[in-house]
Short mmCIF file of C-alpha atoms in Angstrom, two decimals:
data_model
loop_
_atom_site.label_atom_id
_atom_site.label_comp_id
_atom_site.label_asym_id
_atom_site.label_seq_id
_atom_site.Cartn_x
_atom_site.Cartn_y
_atom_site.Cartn_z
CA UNK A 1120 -0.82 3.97 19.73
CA UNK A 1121 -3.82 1.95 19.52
CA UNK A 1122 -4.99 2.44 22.33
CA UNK A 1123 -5.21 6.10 21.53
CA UNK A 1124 -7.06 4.97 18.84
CA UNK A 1125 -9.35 2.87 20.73
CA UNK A 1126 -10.10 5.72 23.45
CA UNK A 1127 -10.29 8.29 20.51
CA UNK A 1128 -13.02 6.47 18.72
CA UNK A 1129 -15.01 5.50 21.87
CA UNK A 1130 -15.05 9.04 23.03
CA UNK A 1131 -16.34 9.69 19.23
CA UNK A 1132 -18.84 6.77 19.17
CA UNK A 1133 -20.41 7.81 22.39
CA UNK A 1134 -23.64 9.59 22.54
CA UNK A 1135 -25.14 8.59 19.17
CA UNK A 1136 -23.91 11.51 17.14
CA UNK A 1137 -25.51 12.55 13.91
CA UNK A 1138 -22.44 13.03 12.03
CA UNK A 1139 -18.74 11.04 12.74
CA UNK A 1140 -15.92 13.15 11.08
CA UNK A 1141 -13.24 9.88 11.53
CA UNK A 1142 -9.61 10.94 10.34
CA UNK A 1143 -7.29 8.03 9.41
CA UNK A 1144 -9.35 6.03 12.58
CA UNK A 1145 -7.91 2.43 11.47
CA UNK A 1146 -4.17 4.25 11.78
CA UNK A 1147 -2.53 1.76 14.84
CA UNK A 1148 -5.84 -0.75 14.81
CA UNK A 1149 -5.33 -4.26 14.10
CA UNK A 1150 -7.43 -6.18 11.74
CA UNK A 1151 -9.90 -7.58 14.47
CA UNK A 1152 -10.04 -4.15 15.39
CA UNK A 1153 -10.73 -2.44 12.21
CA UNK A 1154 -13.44 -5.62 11.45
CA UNK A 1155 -15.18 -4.59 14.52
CA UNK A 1156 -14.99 -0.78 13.37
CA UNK A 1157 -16.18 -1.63 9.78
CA UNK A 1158 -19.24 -3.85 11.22
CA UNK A 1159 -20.40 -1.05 13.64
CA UNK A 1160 -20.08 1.85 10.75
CA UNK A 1161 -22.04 0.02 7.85
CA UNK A 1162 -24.70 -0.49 10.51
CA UNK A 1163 -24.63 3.19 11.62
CA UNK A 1164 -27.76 5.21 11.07
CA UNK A 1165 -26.41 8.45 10.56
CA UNK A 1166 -23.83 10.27 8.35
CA UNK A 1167 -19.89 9.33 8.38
CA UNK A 1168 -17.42 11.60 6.65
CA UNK A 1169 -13.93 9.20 6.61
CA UNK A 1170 -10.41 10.03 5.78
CA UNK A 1171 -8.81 7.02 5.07
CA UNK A 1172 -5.85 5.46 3.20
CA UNK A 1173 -6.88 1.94 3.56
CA UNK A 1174 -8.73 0.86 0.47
CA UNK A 1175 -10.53 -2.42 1.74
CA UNK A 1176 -11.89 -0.19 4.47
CA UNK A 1177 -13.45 2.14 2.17
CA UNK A 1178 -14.68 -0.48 -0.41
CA UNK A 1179 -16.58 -2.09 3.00
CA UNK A 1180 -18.15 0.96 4.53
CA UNK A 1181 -18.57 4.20 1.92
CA UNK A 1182 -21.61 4.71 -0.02
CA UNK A 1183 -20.02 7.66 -1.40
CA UNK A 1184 -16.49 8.36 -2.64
CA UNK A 1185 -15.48 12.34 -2.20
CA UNK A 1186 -12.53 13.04 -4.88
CA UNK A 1187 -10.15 16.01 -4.15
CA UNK A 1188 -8.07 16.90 -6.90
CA UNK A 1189 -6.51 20.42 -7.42
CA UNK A 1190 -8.55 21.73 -4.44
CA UNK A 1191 -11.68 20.74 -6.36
CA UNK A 1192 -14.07 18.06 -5.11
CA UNK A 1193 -16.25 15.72 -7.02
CA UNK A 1194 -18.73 12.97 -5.63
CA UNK A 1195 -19.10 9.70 -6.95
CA UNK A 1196 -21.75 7.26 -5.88
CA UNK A 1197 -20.36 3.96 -4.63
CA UNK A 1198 -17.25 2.71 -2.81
CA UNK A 1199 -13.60 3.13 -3.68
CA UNK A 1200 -12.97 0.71 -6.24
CA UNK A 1201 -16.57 1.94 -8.17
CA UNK A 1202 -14.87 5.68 -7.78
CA UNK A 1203 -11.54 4.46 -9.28
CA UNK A 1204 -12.63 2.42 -11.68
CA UNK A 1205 -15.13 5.69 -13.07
CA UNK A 1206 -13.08 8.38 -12.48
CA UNK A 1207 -10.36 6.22 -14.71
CA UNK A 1208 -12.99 5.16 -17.45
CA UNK A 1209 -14.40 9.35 -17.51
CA UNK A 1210 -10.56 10.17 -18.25
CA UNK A 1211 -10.35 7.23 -20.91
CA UNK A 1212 -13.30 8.28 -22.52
CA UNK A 1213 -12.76 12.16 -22.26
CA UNK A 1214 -9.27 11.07 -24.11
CA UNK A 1215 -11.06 8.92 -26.76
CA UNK A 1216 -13.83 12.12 -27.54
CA UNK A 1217 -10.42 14.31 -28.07
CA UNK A 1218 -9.28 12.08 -30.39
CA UNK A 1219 -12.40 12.07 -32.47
CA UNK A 1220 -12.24 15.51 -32.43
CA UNK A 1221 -8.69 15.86 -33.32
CA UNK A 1222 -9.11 14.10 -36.17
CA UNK A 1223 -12.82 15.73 -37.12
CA UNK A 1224 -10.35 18.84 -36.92
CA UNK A 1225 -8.04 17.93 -39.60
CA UNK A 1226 -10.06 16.50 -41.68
CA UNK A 1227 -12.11 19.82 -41.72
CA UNK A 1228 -8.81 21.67 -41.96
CA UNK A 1229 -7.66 20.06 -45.21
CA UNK A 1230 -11.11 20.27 -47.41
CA UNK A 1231 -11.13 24.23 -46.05
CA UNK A 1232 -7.51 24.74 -47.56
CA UNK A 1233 -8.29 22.58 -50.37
CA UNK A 1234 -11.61 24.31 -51.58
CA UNK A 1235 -11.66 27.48 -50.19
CA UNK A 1236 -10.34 29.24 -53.26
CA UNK A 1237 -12.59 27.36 -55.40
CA UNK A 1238 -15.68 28.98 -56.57
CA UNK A 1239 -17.83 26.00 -56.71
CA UNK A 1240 -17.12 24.68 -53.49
CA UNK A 1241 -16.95 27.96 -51.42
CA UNK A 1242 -20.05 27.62 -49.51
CA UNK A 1243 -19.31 23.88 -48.24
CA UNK A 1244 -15.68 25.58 -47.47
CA UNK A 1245 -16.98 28.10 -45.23
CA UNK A 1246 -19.86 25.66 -43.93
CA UNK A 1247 -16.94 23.88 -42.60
CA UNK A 1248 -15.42 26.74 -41.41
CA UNK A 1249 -18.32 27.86 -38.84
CA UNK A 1250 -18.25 23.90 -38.12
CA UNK A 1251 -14.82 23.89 -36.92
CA UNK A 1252 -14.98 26.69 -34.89
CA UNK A 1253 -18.04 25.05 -32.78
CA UNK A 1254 -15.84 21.95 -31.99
CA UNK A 1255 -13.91 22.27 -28.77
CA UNK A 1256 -11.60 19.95 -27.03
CA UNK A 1257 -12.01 18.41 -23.31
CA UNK A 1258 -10.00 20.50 -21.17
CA UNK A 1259 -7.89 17.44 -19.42
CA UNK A 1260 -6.02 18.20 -16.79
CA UNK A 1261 -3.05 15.54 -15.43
CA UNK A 1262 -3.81 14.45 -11.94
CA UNK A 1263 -2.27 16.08 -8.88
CA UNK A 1264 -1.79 12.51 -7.59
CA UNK A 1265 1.87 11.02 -8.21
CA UNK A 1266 2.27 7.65 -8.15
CA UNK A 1267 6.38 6.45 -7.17
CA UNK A 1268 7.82 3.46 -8.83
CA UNK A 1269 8.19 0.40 -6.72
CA UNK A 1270 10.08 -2.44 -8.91
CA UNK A 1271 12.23 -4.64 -6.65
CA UNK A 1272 14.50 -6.60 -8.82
CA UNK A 1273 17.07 -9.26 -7.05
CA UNK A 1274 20.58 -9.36 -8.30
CA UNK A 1275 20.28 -13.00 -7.93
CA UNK A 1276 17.47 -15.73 -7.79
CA UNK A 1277 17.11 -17.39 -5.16
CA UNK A 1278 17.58 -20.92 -4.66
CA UNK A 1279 15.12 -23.88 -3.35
CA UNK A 1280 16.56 -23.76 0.03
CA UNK A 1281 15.51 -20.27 1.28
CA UNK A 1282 14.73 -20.11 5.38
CA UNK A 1283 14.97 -23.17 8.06
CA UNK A 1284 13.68 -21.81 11.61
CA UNK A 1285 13.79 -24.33 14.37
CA UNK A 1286 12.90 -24.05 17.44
CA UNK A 1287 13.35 -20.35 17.96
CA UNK A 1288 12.58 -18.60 21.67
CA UNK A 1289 12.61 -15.16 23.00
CA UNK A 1290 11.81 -13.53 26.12
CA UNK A 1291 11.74 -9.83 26.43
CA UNK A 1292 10.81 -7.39 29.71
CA UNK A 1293 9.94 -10.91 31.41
CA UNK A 1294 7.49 -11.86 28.50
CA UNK A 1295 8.12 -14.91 26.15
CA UNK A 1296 7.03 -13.56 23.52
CA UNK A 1297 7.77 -16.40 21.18
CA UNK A 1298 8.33 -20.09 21.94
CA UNK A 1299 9.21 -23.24 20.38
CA UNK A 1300 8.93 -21.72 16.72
CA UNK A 1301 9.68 -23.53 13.94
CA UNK A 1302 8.51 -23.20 9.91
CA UNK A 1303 10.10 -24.15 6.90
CA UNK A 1304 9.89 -21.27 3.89
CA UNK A 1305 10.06 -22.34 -0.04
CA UNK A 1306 11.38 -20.19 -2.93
CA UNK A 1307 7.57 -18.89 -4.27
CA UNK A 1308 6.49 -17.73 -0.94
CA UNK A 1309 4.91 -14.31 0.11
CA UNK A 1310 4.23 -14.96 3.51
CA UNK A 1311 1.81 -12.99 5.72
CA UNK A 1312 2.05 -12.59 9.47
CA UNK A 1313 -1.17 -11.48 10.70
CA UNK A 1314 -3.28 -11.63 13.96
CA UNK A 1315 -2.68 -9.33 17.19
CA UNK A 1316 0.68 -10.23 18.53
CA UNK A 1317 2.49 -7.75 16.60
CA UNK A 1318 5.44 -7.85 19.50
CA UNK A 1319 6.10 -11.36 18.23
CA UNK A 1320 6.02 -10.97 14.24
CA UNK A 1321 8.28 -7.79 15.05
CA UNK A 1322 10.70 -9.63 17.33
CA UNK A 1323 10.89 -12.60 14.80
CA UNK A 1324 11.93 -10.31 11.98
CA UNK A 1325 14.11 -8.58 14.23
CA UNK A 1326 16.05 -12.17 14.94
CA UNK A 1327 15.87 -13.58 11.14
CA UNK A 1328 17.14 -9.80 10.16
CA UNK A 1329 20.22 -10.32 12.61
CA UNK A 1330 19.36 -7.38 14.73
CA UNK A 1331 18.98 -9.60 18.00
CA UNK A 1332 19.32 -13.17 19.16
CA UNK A 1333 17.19 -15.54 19.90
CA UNK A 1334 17.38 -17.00 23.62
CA UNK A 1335 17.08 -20.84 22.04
CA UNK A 1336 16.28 -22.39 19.08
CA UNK A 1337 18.58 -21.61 15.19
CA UNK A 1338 17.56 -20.19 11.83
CA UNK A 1339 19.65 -20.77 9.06
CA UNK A 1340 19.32 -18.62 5.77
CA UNK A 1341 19.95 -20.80 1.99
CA UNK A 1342 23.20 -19.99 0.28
CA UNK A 1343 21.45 -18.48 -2.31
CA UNK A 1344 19.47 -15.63 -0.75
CA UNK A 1345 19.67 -12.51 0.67
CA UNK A 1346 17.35 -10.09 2.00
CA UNK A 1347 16.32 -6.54 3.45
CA UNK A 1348 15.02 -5.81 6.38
CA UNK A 1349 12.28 -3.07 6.70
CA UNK A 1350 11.44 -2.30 10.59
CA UNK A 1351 8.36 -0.96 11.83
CA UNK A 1352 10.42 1.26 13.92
CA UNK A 1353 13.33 3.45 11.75
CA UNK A 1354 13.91 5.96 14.40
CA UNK A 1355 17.65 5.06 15.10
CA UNK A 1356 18.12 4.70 11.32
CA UNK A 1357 17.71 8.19 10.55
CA UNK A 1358 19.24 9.40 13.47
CA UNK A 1359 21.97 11.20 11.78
CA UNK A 1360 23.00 14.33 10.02
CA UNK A 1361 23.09 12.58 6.41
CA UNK A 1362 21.44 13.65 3.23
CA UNK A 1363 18.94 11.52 1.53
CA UNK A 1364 21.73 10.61 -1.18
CA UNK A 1365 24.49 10.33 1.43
CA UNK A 1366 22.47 8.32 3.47
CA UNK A 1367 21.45 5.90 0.69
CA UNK A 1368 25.23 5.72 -1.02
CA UNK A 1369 26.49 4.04 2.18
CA UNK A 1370 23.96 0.99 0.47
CA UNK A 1371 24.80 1.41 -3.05
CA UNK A 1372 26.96 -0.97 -5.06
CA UNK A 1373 27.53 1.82 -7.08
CA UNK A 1374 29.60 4.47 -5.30
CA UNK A 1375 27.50 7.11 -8.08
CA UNK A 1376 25.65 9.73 -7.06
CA UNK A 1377 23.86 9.42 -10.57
CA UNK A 1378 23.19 5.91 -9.92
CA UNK A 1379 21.45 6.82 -6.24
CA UNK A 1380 19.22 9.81 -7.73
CA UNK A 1381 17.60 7.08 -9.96
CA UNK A 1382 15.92 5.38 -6.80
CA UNK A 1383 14.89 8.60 -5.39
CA UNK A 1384 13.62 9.67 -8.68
CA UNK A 1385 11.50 6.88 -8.91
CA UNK A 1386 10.15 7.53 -5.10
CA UNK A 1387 9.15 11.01 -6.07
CA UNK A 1388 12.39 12.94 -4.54
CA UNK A 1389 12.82 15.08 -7.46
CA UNK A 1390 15.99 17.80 -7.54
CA UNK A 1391 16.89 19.34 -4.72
CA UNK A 1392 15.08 17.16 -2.70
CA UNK A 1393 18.26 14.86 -2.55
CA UNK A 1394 20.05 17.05 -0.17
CA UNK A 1395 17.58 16.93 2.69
CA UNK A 1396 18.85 15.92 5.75
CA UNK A 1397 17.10 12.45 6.85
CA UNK A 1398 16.80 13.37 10.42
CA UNK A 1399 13.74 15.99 9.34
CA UNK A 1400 11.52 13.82 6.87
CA UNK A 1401 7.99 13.24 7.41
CA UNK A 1402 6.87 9.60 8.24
CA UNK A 1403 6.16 8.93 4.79
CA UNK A 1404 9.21 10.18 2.94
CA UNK A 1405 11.49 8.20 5.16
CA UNK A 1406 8.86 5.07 4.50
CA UNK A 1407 9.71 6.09 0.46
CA UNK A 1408 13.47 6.43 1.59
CA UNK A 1409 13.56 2.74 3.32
CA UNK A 1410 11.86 1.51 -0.24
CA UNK A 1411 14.58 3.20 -2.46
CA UNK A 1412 17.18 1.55 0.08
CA UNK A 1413 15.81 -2.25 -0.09
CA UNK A 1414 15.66 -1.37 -4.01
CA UNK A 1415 19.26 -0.99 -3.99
CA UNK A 1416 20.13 -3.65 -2.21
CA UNK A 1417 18.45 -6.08 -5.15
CA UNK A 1418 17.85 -8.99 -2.28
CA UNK A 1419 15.89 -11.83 -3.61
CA UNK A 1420 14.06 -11.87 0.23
CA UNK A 1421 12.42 -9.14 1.93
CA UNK A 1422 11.26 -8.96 5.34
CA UNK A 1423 8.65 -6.02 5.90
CA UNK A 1424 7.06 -4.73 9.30
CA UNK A 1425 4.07 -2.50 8.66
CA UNK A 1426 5.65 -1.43 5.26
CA UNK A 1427 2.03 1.04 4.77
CA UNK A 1428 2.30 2.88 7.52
CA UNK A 1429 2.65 6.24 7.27
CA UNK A 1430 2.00 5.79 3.37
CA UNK A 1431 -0.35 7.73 1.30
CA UNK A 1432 -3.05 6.04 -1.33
CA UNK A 1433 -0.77 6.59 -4.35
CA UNK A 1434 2.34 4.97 -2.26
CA UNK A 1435 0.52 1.99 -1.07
CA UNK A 1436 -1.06 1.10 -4.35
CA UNK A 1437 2.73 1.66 -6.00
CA UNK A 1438 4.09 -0.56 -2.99
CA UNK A 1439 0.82 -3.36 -3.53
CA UNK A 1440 1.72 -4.02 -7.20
CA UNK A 1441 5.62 -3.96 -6.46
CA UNK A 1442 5.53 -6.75 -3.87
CA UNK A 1443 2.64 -8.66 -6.09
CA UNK A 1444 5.09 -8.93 -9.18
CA UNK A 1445 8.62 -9.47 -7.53
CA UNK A 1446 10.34 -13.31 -8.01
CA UNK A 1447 11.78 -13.29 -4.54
CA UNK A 1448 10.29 -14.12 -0.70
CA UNK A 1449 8.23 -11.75 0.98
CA UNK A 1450 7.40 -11.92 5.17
CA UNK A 1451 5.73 -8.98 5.41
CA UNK A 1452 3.07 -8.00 8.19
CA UNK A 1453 0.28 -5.23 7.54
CA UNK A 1454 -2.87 -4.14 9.00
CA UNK A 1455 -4.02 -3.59 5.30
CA UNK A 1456 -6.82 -6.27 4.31
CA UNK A 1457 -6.30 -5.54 0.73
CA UNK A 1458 -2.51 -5.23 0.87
CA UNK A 1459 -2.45 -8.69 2.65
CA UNK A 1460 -5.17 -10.29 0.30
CA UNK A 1461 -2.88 -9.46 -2.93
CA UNK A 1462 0.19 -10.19 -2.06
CA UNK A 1463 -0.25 -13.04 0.25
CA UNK A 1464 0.08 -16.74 -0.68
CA UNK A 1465 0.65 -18.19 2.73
CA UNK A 1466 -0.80 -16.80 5.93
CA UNK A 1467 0.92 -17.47 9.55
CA UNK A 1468 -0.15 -16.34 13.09
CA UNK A 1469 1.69 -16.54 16.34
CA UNK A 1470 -0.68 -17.35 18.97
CA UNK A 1471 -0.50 -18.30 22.60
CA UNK A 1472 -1.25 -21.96 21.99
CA UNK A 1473 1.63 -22.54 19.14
CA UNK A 1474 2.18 -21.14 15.20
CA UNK A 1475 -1.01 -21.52 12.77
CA UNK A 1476 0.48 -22.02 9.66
CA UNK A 1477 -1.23 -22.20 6.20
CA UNK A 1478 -1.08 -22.18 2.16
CA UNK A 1479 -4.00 -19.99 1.49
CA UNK A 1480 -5.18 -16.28 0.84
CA UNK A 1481 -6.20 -13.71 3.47
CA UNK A 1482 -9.69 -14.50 2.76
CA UNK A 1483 -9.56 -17.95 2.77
CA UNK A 1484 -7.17 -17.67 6.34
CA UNK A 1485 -10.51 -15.49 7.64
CA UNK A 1486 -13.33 -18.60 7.08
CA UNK A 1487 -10.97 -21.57 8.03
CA UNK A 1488 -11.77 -24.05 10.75
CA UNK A 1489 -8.92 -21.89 13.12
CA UNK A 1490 -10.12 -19.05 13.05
CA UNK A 1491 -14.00 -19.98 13.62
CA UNK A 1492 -12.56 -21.73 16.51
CA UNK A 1493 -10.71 -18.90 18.00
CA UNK A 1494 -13.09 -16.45 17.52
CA UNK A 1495 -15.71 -19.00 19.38
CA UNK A 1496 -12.64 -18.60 22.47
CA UNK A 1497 -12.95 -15.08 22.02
CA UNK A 1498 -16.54 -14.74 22.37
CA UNK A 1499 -16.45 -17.05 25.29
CA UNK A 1500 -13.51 -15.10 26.79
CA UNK A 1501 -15.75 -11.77 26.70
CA UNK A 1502 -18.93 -13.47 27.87
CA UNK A 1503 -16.89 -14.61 30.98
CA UNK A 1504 -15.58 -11.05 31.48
CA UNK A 1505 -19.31 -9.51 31.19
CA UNK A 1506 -20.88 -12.15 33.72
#
């Protein structure tokens, strides 16, 4: 998939052109990836026109912020977060003029059937009248965007001894694609895998989920937790003939079909939506579908590969604040800068020389003494390859 990508966006970067029409182009990058493609558009000459879903991306490279709402488009100057942040405050304050006039109404209303009968006041009565019918309300129309709700709540809290991983190993097609791993993770952590060796971040969460085993090494969960695995990959999960509320029961403490339309209520599956078969949703409703599932299950951990993709804006910002205010563990990996950034208070990467492990933000992670250092390797790497 990336390398799609990569050919994709070379074939569009060629030439020069005067105008790059880029749809979802950071869709199966990774971050050093979608660094390189933010550095090279913000220092583009000529016009971009970007579809994207990843915020961070847009707050670094748009000047201008195209909003389509109800098949009508407005510009805003600025980035995302400047668009947001306006279009939000022109809703607020659209709101707030109603209200004045609301009550500029009523007050209007009651001298006019106070004094209109009254001789001596008839002229102020009708004044008011042709006053009143000059004031008109802010036509305010509710957002087509719909926002799901993403609250993960554990049945249990978890204890101070959460995840011991020692030693772990694993070879696959002939590739080691870990060795000799070993970390130690506390009850307050949200913990970030990042860096290019996605194979190895998948395959760990594969092995701490219990899907495979590792060739050497042990992991040993606390007493106290229990946790939710969300793959990259959910192919063979809906590879059945199940409904959306069959599918989910099977997970439900609650054998109530009541209790199961909640969830999906809350992910935006309204009705008869229920009753689809699982086999035939999009990308993103089965993404939704996954999140109403690890819901259900109330685990105090949760381990999350690529949990945006597929997502759209109003999903990922729902999933952001969910993960940001839940008491449990997180090991989550994302290509999202933003997502990563927010949620994140302990950043690991599995690299060729060992596991960089360390209690900081995204951010911070990106202008530490390792990663100046392997970016110098890098650079030296490519100058070797171009001599």
């Amino acid at each position: 998939g990336s390398q799609k990508v990569k050919v994709l966006l070379a074939q569009a970067l060629f030439g020069n052109p005067d105008i790059l029409l880029l749809d979802e182009p950071t869709n199966h990058l990774d971050m050093d990836a979608i660094r390189w493609l933010e550095e090279f558009l913000i220092n583009f000459e000529n016009t971009v026109i970007v579809v994207s879903h990843d915020r961070y991306f847009l707050n670094k490279v748009c000047t201008h912020i195209a909003d389509i709402d109800y098949g009508k488009i407005q510009l805003y100057a600025g980035n995302y977060d400047f668009w947001y942040e306006s279009s939000q405050l022109m809703v607020k304050q659209m709101k707030e003029a109603n209200k004045k006039k609301e009550e500029k109404i009523k007050e209007l209303q009651e001298f006019i059937q106070r004094f209109s009968a009254n001789a001596s006041k008839s002229k102020q009565a009708t004044s008011r009248k042709r006053a009143l019918e000059k004031i008109e309300l802010d036509d305010i129309r509710p957002s087509s965007r719909k926002y799901p709700y993403i609250d993960f709540r554990p049945a249990r809290d978890i204890g101070n001894e959460v995840l011991t991983v020692k030693n772990l190993s694993k070879t696959i097609d002939g590739v080691k694609v870990l060795d000799n791993i070993s970390f130690i993770v506390g009850h307050d952590d949200k913990i970030a895998f990042v860096g290019p060796n996605t194979l190895a971040t998948t395959t760990l969460f594969r092995i701490l989920s219990g899907e495979i085993e590792p060739d050497e090494g042990e992991y040993k969960w606390g007493v106290t937790t229990s946790n939710s695995y969300f793959p990259k990959d959910n192919t063979k999960d809906f590879d059945c003939d199940d409904s959306i509320v069959d599918w989910l029961m099977q997970f439900s403490p609650e054998k109530d079909v009541t209790y199961v339309r909640q969830f999906l209520g809350r992910m935006l599956f309204a009705g008869e939506e229920g009753i689809k078969k699982v086999k035939v949703l999009s990308g993103g409703e089965k993404v939704r579908v996954m999140l109403s599932k690890m819901m259900i299950l109330a685990s105090n951990v949760l381990i999350m590969d690529e949990p945006t993709n597929h997502l759209d804006m109003e999903s990922i910002t729902a999933l952001n604040n969910g993960l940001i205010k839940f008491g449990g563990v997180v090991l989550f990996t994302s290509q999202d800068h933003q997502f990563v950034q927010t949620i994140a208070n302990r950043i690991m990467e599995i690299t060729p020389n060992g596991l960089i492990d360390k209690i900081t933000t995204y951010d911070e992670y990106l202008d530490s003494d390792e990663m100046a250092r392997k970016r110098q390797v890098m650079n030296i790497q490519n100058d070797d390859v171009e001599d």
